[in-house]
PDB file of C-alpha atoms and ligand atoms in Angstrom:
ATOM      1  CA  MET A  12       3.733  79.914  -2.291  1.00  0.00           C
ATOM      2  CA  ASP A  13       3.530  76.996  -4.664  1.00  0.00           C
ATOM      3  CA  ASN A  14       3.120  77.418  -8.401  1.00  0.00           C
ATOM      4  CA  ARG A  15       2.418  73.756  -9.185  1.00  0.00           C
ATOM      5  CA  PRO A  16      -1.040  73.182 -10.726  1.00  0.00           C
ATOM      6  CA  ILE A  17      -4.164  71.914  -8.981  1.00  0.00           C
ATOM      7  CA  GLY A  18      -5.456  68.554 -10.273  1.00  0.00           C
ATOM      8  CA  VAL A  19      -9.199  68.368 -10.928  1.00  0.00           C
ATOM      9  CA  PHE A  20     -11.030  65.192 -11.868  1.00  0.00           C
ATOM     10  CA  ASP A  21     -14.517  64.155 -12.996  1.00  0.00           C
ATOM     11  CA  SER A  22     -16.123  61.450 -15.116  1.00  0.00           C
ATOM     12  CA  GLY A  23     -16.595  63.978 -17.916  1.00  0.00           C
ATOM     13  CA  LEU A  24     -17.669  67.592 -18.213  1.00  0.00           C
ATOM     14  CA  GLY A  25     -19.046  68.025 -14.687  1.00  0.00           C
ATOM     15  CA  GLY A  26     -15.795  69.034 -13.019  1.00  0.00           C
ATOM     16  CA  LEU A  27     -15.642  72.062 -15.290  1.00  0.00           C
ATOM     17  CA  THR A  28     -18.186  73.618 -12.928  1.00  0.00           C
ATOM     18  CA  ALA A  29     -15.431  73.556 -10.285  1.00  0.00           C
ATOM     19  CA  VAL A  30     -12.803  74.744 -12.777  1.00  0.00           C
ATOM     20  CA  LYS A  31     -14.989  77.738 -13.642  1.00  0.00           C
ATOM     21  CA  GLU A  32     -15.136  78.682  -9.972  1.00  0.00           C
ATOM     22  CA  ILE A  33     -11.391  78.121  -9.474  1.00  0.00           C
ATOM     23  CA  THR A  34     -10.517  80.392 -12.403  1.00  0.00           C
ATOM     24  CA  SER A  35     -12.828  83.054 -11.009  1.00  0.00           C
ATOM     25  CA  LEU A  36     -11.737  82.832  -7.339  1.00  0.00           C
ATOM     26  CA  LEU A  37      -8.097  81.939  -7.971  1.00  0.00           C
ATOM     27  CA  PRO A  38      -7.052  83.305 -11.388  1.00  0.00           C
ATOM     28  CA  GLY A  39      -3.374  82.699 -10.616  1.00  0.00           C
ATOM     29  CA  GLU A  40      -3.802  78.940 -10.187  1.00  0.00           C
ATOM     30  CA  SER A  41      -3.018  76.539 -13.015  1.00  0.00           C
ATOM     31  CA  VAL A  42      -5.308  73.519 -13.396  1.00  0.00           C
ATOM     32  CA  ILE A  43      -4.723  70.095 -14.863  1.00  0.00           C
ATOM     33  CA  TYR A  44      -8.103  68.548 -15.571  1.00  0.00           C
ATOM     34  CA  PHE A  45      -8.878  64.921 -16.211  1.00  0.00           C
ATOM     35  CA  GLY A  46     -12.305  63.966 -17.601  1.00  0.00           C
ATOM     36  CA  ASP A  47     -12.884  60.219 -17.849  1.00  0.00           C
ATOM     37  CA  THR A  48     -14.941  60.657 -21.015  1.00  0.00           C
ATOM     38  CA  GLY A  49     -14.254  57.118 -22.208  1.00  0.00           C
ATOM     39  CA  ARG A  50     -16.058  55.681 -19.163  1.00  0.00           C
ATOM     40  CA  VAL A  51     -18.733  58.275 -18.332  1.00  0.00           C
ATOM     41  CA  PRO A  52     -21.276  57.927 -16.714  1.00  0.00           C
ATOM     42  CA  TYR A  53     -19.997  56.730 -13.339  1.00  0.00           C
ATOM     43  CA  GLY A  54     -23.240  57.089 -11.425  1.00  0.00           C
ATOM     44  CA  THR A  55     -24.787  53.788 -12.465  1.00  0.00           C
ATOM     45  CA  ARG A  56     -21.657  51.691 -11.839  1.00  0.00           C
ATOM     46  CA  SER A  57     -20.655  49.631  -8.804  1.00  0.00           C
ATOM     47  CA  ARG A  58     -18.729  51.092  -5.880  1.00  0.00           C
ATOM     48  CA  GLN A  59     -15.758  48.849  -6.700  1.00  0.00           C
ATOM     49  CA  THR A  60     -15.540  50.105 -10.271  1.00  0.00           C
ATOM     50  CA  ILE A  61     -15.746  53.747  -9.192  1.00  0.00           C
ATOM     51  CA  LEU A  62     -13.043  53.102  -6.609  1.00  0.00           C
ATOM     52  CA  GLN A  63     -10.739  51.720  -9.275  1.00  0.00           C
ATOM     53  CA  TYR A  64     -11.425  54.619 -11.675  1.00  0.00           C
ATOM     54  CA  THR A  65     -10.833  57.153  -8.900  1.00  0.00           C
ATOM     55  CA  ARG A  66      -7.519  55.555  -7.914  1.00  0.00           C
ATOM     56  CA  GLU A  67      -6.411  55.685 -11.536  1.00  0.00           C
ATOM     57  CA  ALA A  68      -7.321  59.357 -11.863  1.00  0.00           C
ATOM     58  CA  ILE A  69      -5.522  60.262  -8.628  1.00  0.00           C
ATOM     59  CA  ALA A  70      -2.400  58.375  -9.761  1.00  0.00           C
ATOM     60  CA  PHE A  71      -2.453  60.147 -13.138  1.00  0.00           C
ATOM     61  CA  LEU A  72      -2.839  63.620 -11.643  1.00  0.00           C
ATOM     62  CA  LYS A  73      -0.127  62.909  -9.120  1.00  0.00           C
ATOM     63  CA  PHE A  74       2.175  61.878 -11.972  1.00  0.00           C
ATOM     64  CA  GLN A  75       1.466  65.279 -13.532  1.00  0.00           C
ATOM     65  CA  GLY A  76       3.036  66.925 -10.476  1.00  0.00           C
ATOM     66  CA  VAL A  77      -0.028  68.638  -9.024  1.00  0.00           C
ATOM     67  CA  LYS A  78       0.121  70.131  -5.509  1.00  0.00           C
ATOM     68  CA  ARG A  79      -3.318  68.860  -4.517  1.00  0.00           C
ATOM     69  CA  ILE A  80      -6.374  67.230  -6.073  1.00  0.00           C
ATOM     70  CA  LEU A  81     -10.007  68.252  -6.126  1.00  0.00           C
ATOM     71  CA  VAL A  82     -12.230  65.299  -6.964  1.00  0.00           C
ATOM     72  CA  ALA A  83     -14.909  67.400  -8.644  1.00  0.00           C
ATOM     73  CA  CYS A  84     -17.275  64.472  -9.025  1.00  0.00           C
ATOM     74  CA  GLY A  85     -19.951  63.704  -6.446  1.00  0.00           C
ATOM     75  CA  THR A  86     -19.920  60.019  -7.338  1.00  0.00           C
ATOM     76  CA  ALA A  87     -16.140  59.617  -7.051  1.00  0.00           C
ATOM     77  CA  SER A  88     -16.243  61.638  -3.817  1.00  0.00           C
ATOM     78  CA  THR A  89     -18.279  58.820  -2.232  1.00  0.00           C
ATOM     79  CA  VAL A  90     -15.208  56.535  -2.354  1.00  0.00           C
ATOM     80  CA  LEU A  91     -12.615  59.149  -1.542  1.00  0.00           C
ATOM     81  CA  GLU A  92     -11.616  57.997   1.911  1.00  0.00           C
ATOM     82  CA  GLU A  93     -10.570  54.659   0.491  1.00  0.00           C
ATOM     83  CA  ALA A  94      -9.261  55.889  -2.869  1.00  0.00           C
ATOM     84  CA  ALA A  95      -6.977  58.561  -1.428  1.00  0.00           C
ATOM     85  CA  VAL A  96      -5.528  56.588   1.495  1.00  0.00           C
ATOM     86  CA  ASP A  97      -1.973  56.454   0.166  1.00  0.00           C
ATOM     87  CA  ALA A  98      -2.180  59.380  -2.222  1.00  0.00           C
ATOM     88  CA  GLY A  99       0.656  61.272  -0.543  1.00  0.00           C
ATOM     89  CA  LEU A 100      -0.893  64.674  -1.275  1.00  0.00           C
ATOM     90  CA  PRO A 101      -4.089  66.429  -0.158  1.00  0.00           C
ATOM     91  CA  VAL A 102      -7.192  65.111  -1.961  1.00  0.00           C
ATOM     92  CA  THR A 103     -10.626  66.613  -1.306  1.00  0.00           C
ATOM     93  CA  GLY A 104     -14.092  65.924  -2.684  1.00  0.00           C
ATOM     94  CA  VAL A 105     -17.321  67.874  -3.028  1.00  0.00           C
ATOM     95  CA  ILE A 106     -19.752  66.270  -0.575  1.00  0.00           C
ATOM     96  CA  THR A 107     -18.867  67.912   2.737  1.00  0.00           C
ATOM     97  CA  ALA A 108     -18.436  71.347   1.141  1.00  0.00           C
ATOM     98  CA  ALA A 109     -21.870  71.083  -0.510  1.00  0.00           C
ATOM     99  CA  CYS A 110     -23.515  69.974   2.746  1.00  0.00           C
ATOM    100  CA  ARG A 111     -21.898  72.820   4.710  1.00  0.00           C
ATOM    101  CA  LYS A 112     -23.167  75.341   2.197  1.00  0.00           C
ATOM    102  CA  ALA A 113     -26.672  73.845   2.174  1.00  0.00           C
ATOM    103  CA  VAL A 114     -27.113  73.888   5.946  1.00  0.00           C
ATOM    104  CA  MET A 115     -25.997  77.522   5.997  1.00  0.00           C
ATOM    105  CA  ALA A 116     -28.564  78.367   3.320  1.00  0.00           C
ATOM    106  CA  THR A 117     -31.660  76.560   4.586  1.00  0.00           C
ATOM    107  CA  LYS A 118     -34.155  78.420   6.761  1.00  0.00           C
ATOM    108  CA  ASN A 119     -36.908  75.801   6.961  1.00  0.00           C
ATOM    109  CA  GLN A 120     -34.522  72.851   7.468  1.00  0.00           C
ATOM    110  CA  LYS A 121     -35.841  71.116   4.354  1.00  0.00           C
ATOM    111  CA  ILE A 122     -33.095  70.373   1.865  1.00  0.00           C
ATOM    112  CA  GLY A 123     -33.496  68.700  -1.525  1.00  0.00           C
ATOM    113  CA  LEU A 124     -30.715  66.623  -3.037  1.00  0.00           C
ATOM    114  CA  ILE A 125     -30.307  65.520  -6.633  1.00  0.00           C
ATOM    115  CA  ALA A 126     -27.324  63.374  -7.602  1.00  0.00           C
ATOM    116  CA  THR A 127     -26.395  60.138  -9.330  1.00  0.00           C
ATOM    117  CA  ALA A 128     -27.823  56.820  -8.180  1.00  0.00           C
ATOM    118  CA  ARG A 129     -24.486  55.813  -6.621  1.00  0.00           C
ATOM    119  CA  SER A 130     -24.205  59.092  -4.682  1.00  0.00           C
ATOM    120  CA  ILE A 131     -27.754  58.836  -3.340  1.00  0.00           C
ATOM    121  CA  ARG A 132     -27.196  55.196  -2.382  1.00  0.00           C
ATOM    122  CA  SER A 133     -24.044  56.097  -0.424  1.00  0.00           C
ATOM    123  CA  GLY A 134     -26.153  58.035   2.101  1.00  0.00           C
ATOM    124  CA  LEU A 135     -23.200  60.384   2.670  1.00  0.00           C
ATOM    125  CA  TYR A 136     -25.089  63.618   2.053  1.00  0.00           C
ATOM    126  CA  GLU A 137     -27.771  62.692   4.614  1.00  0.00           C
ATOM    127  CA  LYS A 138     -25.100  61.613   7.075  1.00  0.00           C
ATOM    128  CA  ASN A 139     -23.169  64.879   6.785  1.00  0.00           C
ATOM    129  CA  ILE A 140     -26.309  67.008   7.000  1.00  0.00           C
ATOM    130  CA  ALA A 141     -27.530  65.106  10.071  1.00  0.00           C
ATOM    131  CA  THR A 142     -24.231  65.898  11.809  1.00  0.00           C
ATOM    132  CA  LEU A 143     -24.105  69.537  10.747  1.00  0.00           C
ATOM    133  CA  LEU A 144     -27.762  70.405  11.415  1.00  0.00           C
ATOM    134  CA  PRO A 145     -29.607  67.647  13.297  1.00  0.00           C
ATOM    135  CA  GLY A 146     -33.311  67.348  12.541  1.00  0.00           C
ATOM    136  CA  THR A 147     -32.997  68.557   8.932  1.00  0.00           C
ATOM    137  CA  GLN A 148     -35.289  66.829   6.449  1.00  0.00           C
ATOM    138  CA  VAL A 149     -33.512  65.676   3.274  1.00  0.00           C
ATOM    139  CA  GLU A 150     -35.498  64.772   0.165  1.00  0.00           C
ATOM    140  CA  SER A 151     -33.321  63.030  -2.359  1.00  0.00           C
ATOM    141  CA  MET A 152     -33.741  61.888  -5.938  1.00  0.00           C
ATOM    142  CA  ALA A 153     -31.373  60.013  -8.230  1.00  0.00           C
ATOM    143  CA  CYS A 154     -31.358  61.491 -11.748  1.00  0.00           C
ATOM    144  CA  PRO A 155     -29.536  58.896 -13.905  1.00  0.00           C
ATOM    145  CA  LEU A 156     -30.561  60.393 -17.249  1.00  0.00           C
ATOM    146  CA  LEU A 157     -29.230  63.890 -16.657  1.00  0.00           C
ATOM    147  CA  VAL A 158     -25.495  63.159 -17.088  1.00  0.00           C
ATOM    148  CA  PRO A 159     -25.971  61.572 -20.545  1.00  0.00           C
ATOM    149  CA  VAL A 160     -28.117  64.464 -21.824  1.00  0.00           C
ATOM    150  CA  ILE A 161     -25.593  67.021 -20.549  1.00  0.00           C
ATOM    151  CA  GLU A 162     -22.640  65.103 -22.039  1.00  0.00           C
ATOM    152  CA  ASN A 163     -24.561  65.179 -25.319  1.00  0.00           C
ATOM    153  CA  GLY A 164     -24.830  68.935 -25.222  1.00  0.00           C
ATOM    154  CA  ARG A 165     -28.575  69.214 -24.498  1.00  0.00           C
ATOM    155  CA  ILE A 166     -27.948  72.188 -22.229  1.00  0.00           C
ATOM    156  CA  GLY A 167     -29.983  75.032 -23.796  1.00  0.00           C
ATOM    157  CA  ILE A 168     -32.523  76.638 -21.463  1.00  0.00           C
ATOM    158  CA  ASP A 169     -35.350  75.633 -23.834  1.00  0.00           C
ATOM    159  CA  ASP A 170     -34.174  72.104 -24.573  1.00  0.00           C
ATOM    160  CA  PRO A 171     -37.419  70.083 -24.469  1.00  0.00           C
ATOM    161  CA  VAL A 172     -35.839  66.746 -23.504  1.00  0.00           C
ATOM    162  CA  THR A 173     -33.828  68.175 -20.617  1.00  0.00           C
ATOM    163  CA  LYS A 174     -36.785  70.236 -19.392  1.00  0.00           C
ATOM    164  CA  ILE A 175     -39.066  67.191 -19.235  1.00  0.00           C
ATOM    165  CA  LEU A 176     -36.482  65.144 -17.349  1.00  0.00           C
ATOM    166  CA  VAL A 177     -35.792  67.931 -14.861  1.00  0.00           C
ATOM    167  CA  SER A 178     -39.486  68.486 -14.270  1.00  0.00           C
ATOM    168  CA  GLU A 179     -40.134  64.789 -13.642  1.00  0.00           C
ATOM    169  CA  TYR A 180     -37.136  64.318 -11.333  1.00  0.00           C
ATOM    170  CA  LEU A 181     -37.828  67.434  -9.297  1.00  0.00           C
ATOM    171  CA  ALA A 182     -41.600  67.018  -8.816  1.00  0.00           C
ATOM    172  CA  PRO A 183     -41.392  64.953  -5.574  1.00  0.00           C
ATOM    173  CA  ILE A 184     -38.743  67.266  -4.118  1.00  0.00           C
ATOM    174  CA  LYS A 185     -40.772  70.360  -4.954  1.00  0.00           C
ATOM    175  CA  ALA A 186     -43.810  68.793  -3.316  1.00  0.00           C
ATOM    176  CA  GLN A 187     -41.915  68.679   0.000  1.00  0.00           C
ATOM    177  CA  GLY A 188     -41.396  72.455   0.038  1.00  0.00           C
ATOM    178  CA  VAL A 189     -37.598  72.467   0.262  1.00  0.00           C
ATOM    179  CA  ASP A 190     -35.973  75.919   0.323  1.00  0.00           C
ATOM    180  CA  THR A 191     -32.508  74.656  -0.697  1.00  0.00           C
ATOM    181  CA  LEU A 192     -31.489  72.163  -3.358  1.00  0.00           C
ATOM    182  CA  ILE A 193     -28.060  70.534  -3.511  1.00  0.00           C
ATOM    183  CA  LEU A 194     -26.848  69.881  -7.046  1.00  0.00           C
ATOM    184  CA  GLY A 195     -24.894  66.872  -5.791  1.00  0.00           C
ATOM    185  CA  CYS A 196     -23.629  65.865  -9.203  1.00  0.00           C
ATOM    186  CA  THR A 197     -21.181  68.375 -10.618  1.00  0.00           C
ATOM    187  CA  HIS A 198     -22.722  68.102 -14.087  1.00  0.00           C
ATOM    188  CA  TYR A 199     -25.999  69.670 -12.960  1.00  0.00           C
ATOM    189  CA  PRO A 200     -24.891  73.322 -12.641  1.00  0.00           C
ATOM    190  CA  ILE A 201     -24.359  73.212 -16.420  1.00  0.00           C
ATOM    191  CA  ILE A 202     -28.196  73.163 -16.660  1.00  0.00           C
ATOM    192  CA  ARG A 203     -28.655  75.387 -13.622  1.00  0.00           C
ATOM    193  CA  ASP A 204     -31.070  77.756 -15.402  1.00  0.00           C
ATOM    194  CA  ILE A 205     -33.458  74.919 -16.249  1.00  0.00           C
ATOM    195  CA  ILE A 206     -33.332  73.627 -12.660  1.00  0.00           C
ATOM    196  CA  GLN A 207     -33.834  77.103 -11.162  1.00  0.00           C
ATOM    197  CA  ALA A 208     -36.789  77.760 -13.457  1.00  0.00           C
ATOM    198  CA  GLU A 209     -38.373  74.485 -12.350  1.00  0.00           C
ATOM    199  CA  MET A 210     -37.775  75.054  -8.614  1.00  0.00           C
ATOM    200  CA  GLY A 211     -38.694  78.754  -8.665  1.00  0.00           C
ATOM    201  CA  PRO A 212     -36.637  81.790  -7.653  1.00  0.00           C
ATOM    202  CA  ASP A 213     -37.025  81.307  -3.890  1.00  0.00           C
ATOM    203  CA  VAL A 214     -35.117  78.024  -3.755  1.00  0.00           C
ATOM    204  CA  THR A 215     -31.348  78.326  -3.215  1.00  0.00           C
ATOM    205  CA  LEU A 216     -29.326  76.037  -5.465  1.00  0.00           C
ATOM    206  CA  VAL A 217     -26.064  74.712  -4.034  1.00  0.00           C
ATOM    207  CA  ASP A 218     -23.426  73.980  -6.660  1.00  0.00           C
ATOM    208  CA  ALA A 219     -21.249  71.196  -5.196  1.00  0.00           C
ATOM    209  CA  GLY A 220     -18.221  71.928  -7.400  1.00  0.00           C
ATOM    210  CA  ALA A 221     -18.305  75.648  -6.669  1.00  0.00           C
ATOM    211  CA  ALA A 222     -18.687  75.012  -2.925  1.00  0.00           C
ATOM    212  CA  ALA A 223     -15.637  72.732  -3.005  1.00  0.00           C
ATOM    213  CA  ALA A 224     -13.640  75.267  -5.034  1.00  0.00           C
ATOM    214  CA  SER A 225     -14.315  77.942  -2.480  1.00  0.00           C
ATOM    215  CA  GLU A 226     -13.165  75.656   0.364  1.00  0.00           C
ATOM    216  CA  LEU A 227     -10.101  74.860  -1.741  1.00  0.00           C
ATOM    217  CA  ARG A 228      -9.187  78.546  -1.714  1.00  0.00           C
ATOM    218  CA  GLU A 229      -9.234  78.521   2.091  1.00  0.00           C
ATOM    219  CA  ALA A 230      -7.108  75.375   2.182  1.00  0.00           C
ATOM    220  CA  LEU A 231      -4.497  76.919  -0.130  1.00  0.00           C
ATOM    221  CA  ARG A 232      -4.420  80.086   1.959  1.00  0.00           C
ATOM    222  CA  GLU A 233      -4.100  78.209   5.231  1.00  0.00           C
ATOM    223  CA  SER A 234      -1.312  75.970   3.953  1.00  0.00           C
ATOM    224  CA  GLY A 235       0.546  78.887   2.309  1.00  0.00           C
ATOM    225  CA  THR A 236       0.416  77.150  -1.084  1.00  0.00           C
ATOM    226  CA  LEU A 237      -1.365  79.751  -3.220  1.00  0.00           C
ATOM    227  CA  SER A 238       0.236  80.328  -6.596  1.00  0.00           C
ATOM    228  CA  PRO A 239       2.436  83.421  -6.897  1.00  0.00           C
ATOM    229  CA  SER A 240       1.557  83.693 -10.608  1.00  0.00           C
ATOM    230  CA  PRO A 241      -0.831  86.462 -11.799  1.00  0.00           C
ATOM    231  CA  ARG A 242      -2.446  84.137 -14.345  1.00  0.00           C
ATOM    232  CA  GLY A 243      -2.691  80.364 -14.347  1.00  0.00           C
ATOM    233  CA  GLU A 244      -2.948  77.948 -17.273  1.00  0.00           C
ATOM    234  CA  LEU A 245      -5.550  75.285 -17.997  1.00  0.00           C
ATOM    235  CA  LYS A 246      -4.730  71.905 -19.489  1.00  0.00           C
ATOM    236  CA  PHE A 247      -7.271  69.155 -20.175  1.00  0.00           C
ATOM    237  CA  PHE A 248      -6.832  65.400 -20.453  1.00  0.00           C
ATOM    238  CA  VAL A 249      -9.565  62.931 -21.380  1.00  0.00           C
ATOM    239  CA  SER A 250      -9.682  59.146 -21.679  1.00  0.00           C
ATOM    240  CA  ASP A 251     -11.390  59.394 -25.059  1.00  0.00           C
ATOM    241  CA  ILE A 252     -11.959  62.346 -27.341  1.00  0.00           C
ATOM    242  CA  PRO A 253     -15.677  62.635 -27.887  1.00  0.00           C
ATOM    243  CA  GLU A 254     -16.685  65.490 -30.151  1.00  0.00           C
ATOM    244  CA  GLY A 255     -18.739  67.012 -27.387  1.00  0.00           C
ATOM    245  CA  PHE A 256     -16.120  67.560 -24.693  1.00  0.00           C
ATOM    246  CA  ALA A 257     -14.342  70.544 -26.204  1.00  0.00           C
ATOM    247  CA  THR A 258     -17.502  71.983 -27.743  1.00  0.00           C
ATOM    248  CA  VAL A 259     -19.738  71.810 -24.686  1.00  0.00           C
ATOM    249  CA  GLY A 260     -16.795  72.580 -22.384  1.00  0.00           C
ATOM    250  CA  SER A 261     -15.924  75.715 -24.360  1.00  0.00           C
ATOM    251  CA  VAL A 262     -19.535  76.925 -24.264  1.00  0.00           C
ATOM    252  CA  PHE A 263     -19.762  76.331 -20.542  1.00  0.00           C
ATOM    253  CA  LEU A 264     -16.396  77.890 -19.638  1.00  0.00           C
ATOM    254  CA  GLY A 265     -16.896  80.761 -22.049  1.00  0.00           C
ATOM    255  CA  ARG A 266     -13.491  80.202 -23.645  1.00  0.00           C
ATOM    256  CA  SER A 267     -12.197  77.871 -26.314  1.00  0.00           C
ATOM    257  CA  ILE A 268     -10.488  74.771 -24.878  1.00  0.00           C
ATOM    258  CA  GLY A 269     -10.327  72.606 -28.016  1.00  0.00           C
ATOM    259  CA  GLU A 270      -6.606  73.013 -28.610  1.00  0.00           C
ATOM    260  CA  ARG A 271      -5.782  72.158 -25.001  1.00  0.00           C
ATOM    261  CA  VAL A 272      -7.469  68.724 -24.826  1.00  0.00           C
ATOM    262  CA  GLU A 273      -5.234  65.652 -24.973  1.00  0.00           C
ATOM    263  CA  LYS A 274      -6.061  61.938 -24.808  1.00  0.00           C
ATOM    264  CA  VAL A 275      -4.417  59.789 -22.133  1.00  0.00           C
ATOM    265  CA  SER A 276      -4.345  56.035 -21.382  1.00  0.00           C
ATOM    266  CA  ILE A 277      -5.521  56.333 -17.810  1.00  0.00           C
ATOM    267  CA  GLN A 278      -5.004  52.707 -16.712  1.00  0.00           C
ATOM    268  CA  HIS A 279      -1.220  52.982 -16.875  1.00  0.00           C
ATOM    269  CA  TYR A 280      -0.578  55.132 -13.839  1.00  0.00           C
ATOM    270  CA  VAL A 281      -1.684  52.929 -10.927  1.00  0.00           C
ATOM    271  CA  LYS A 282       1.206  50.870  -9.550  1.00  0.00           C
TER     272      LYS A 282
HETATM  273  N1  DGL B  17     -20.167  64.703 -12.290  1.00  0.00           N
HETATM  274  C1  DGL B  17     -20.361  63.370 -11.752  1.00  0.00           C
HETATM  275  C2  DGL B  17     -20.880  63.489 -10.340  1.00  0.00           C
HETATM  276  O1  DGL B  17     -20.689  64.538  -9.746  1.00  0.00           O
HETATM  277  C3  DGL B  17     -21.181  62.588 -12.704  1.00  0.00           C
HETATM  278  C4  DGL B  17     -21.142  61.126 -12.437  1.00  0.00           C
HETATM  279  C5  DGL B  17     -21.472  60.263 -13.618  1.00  0.00           C
HETATM  280  O2  DGL B  17     -20.638  60.197 -14.506  1.00  0.00           O
HETATM  281  O3  DGL B  17     -22.531  59.626 -13.593  1.00  0.00           O
HETATM  282  O4  DGL B  17     -21.429  62.596  -9.759  1.00  0.00           O
END
């Protein structure tokens, strides 16, 4: 038993998709969330920059006394091996969990992948899928405009801008007849309904953050570090306070988080 909180990190709102799953699967766990809202989006930046940001976030969460960290950001997960080398506590990402879930779901061995440009360029999803289920076809598409529209709250099922973008990005993937689609950026499940409507009801959507949260539950069980508390607490830190974070975050989580969001100077924690 370990009642210290779990640290969760993303460039902005996306990691809340993992938090939602954690609060549902593990209601006794407390979560300290860091959203790097002052520097979002990550997906169009260089590997070196993302590495630095990820190290800073890990150092900050560690300083907060968390028992482990879930990097609930597909883009930051691409640099995890390097970023977490000397972390001194367990740090996991979303990529392997999402790939495991996708290969279990696919029947025709055709998997679609949407993610940020940096995540697609890393080739890590393809690499994992090729190991888990050799011969699987992966159709990928970078969707650089989706994170900014989501951060700006354009998340309604009928939002015309978001619908057009989703339709354009998904057209080549749809044309390949995939039966499973990995939402490889943790922001995308926030517009899940729009994506599902575009892909049709027969395509299984894999939520990377949720997949990682469910593997996190197993890891806590196996290591005997589940929280003994009946109800955990949520605390949110951001690197800038944009109006949208609390508003969109509250809508997505279905509970008000405005009073629990605090600004932090993230650069100060790396030694
Ligand atoms: N949620 C992040 C991810 O999973 C978004 C990255 C970005 O800020 O571009 O990749």
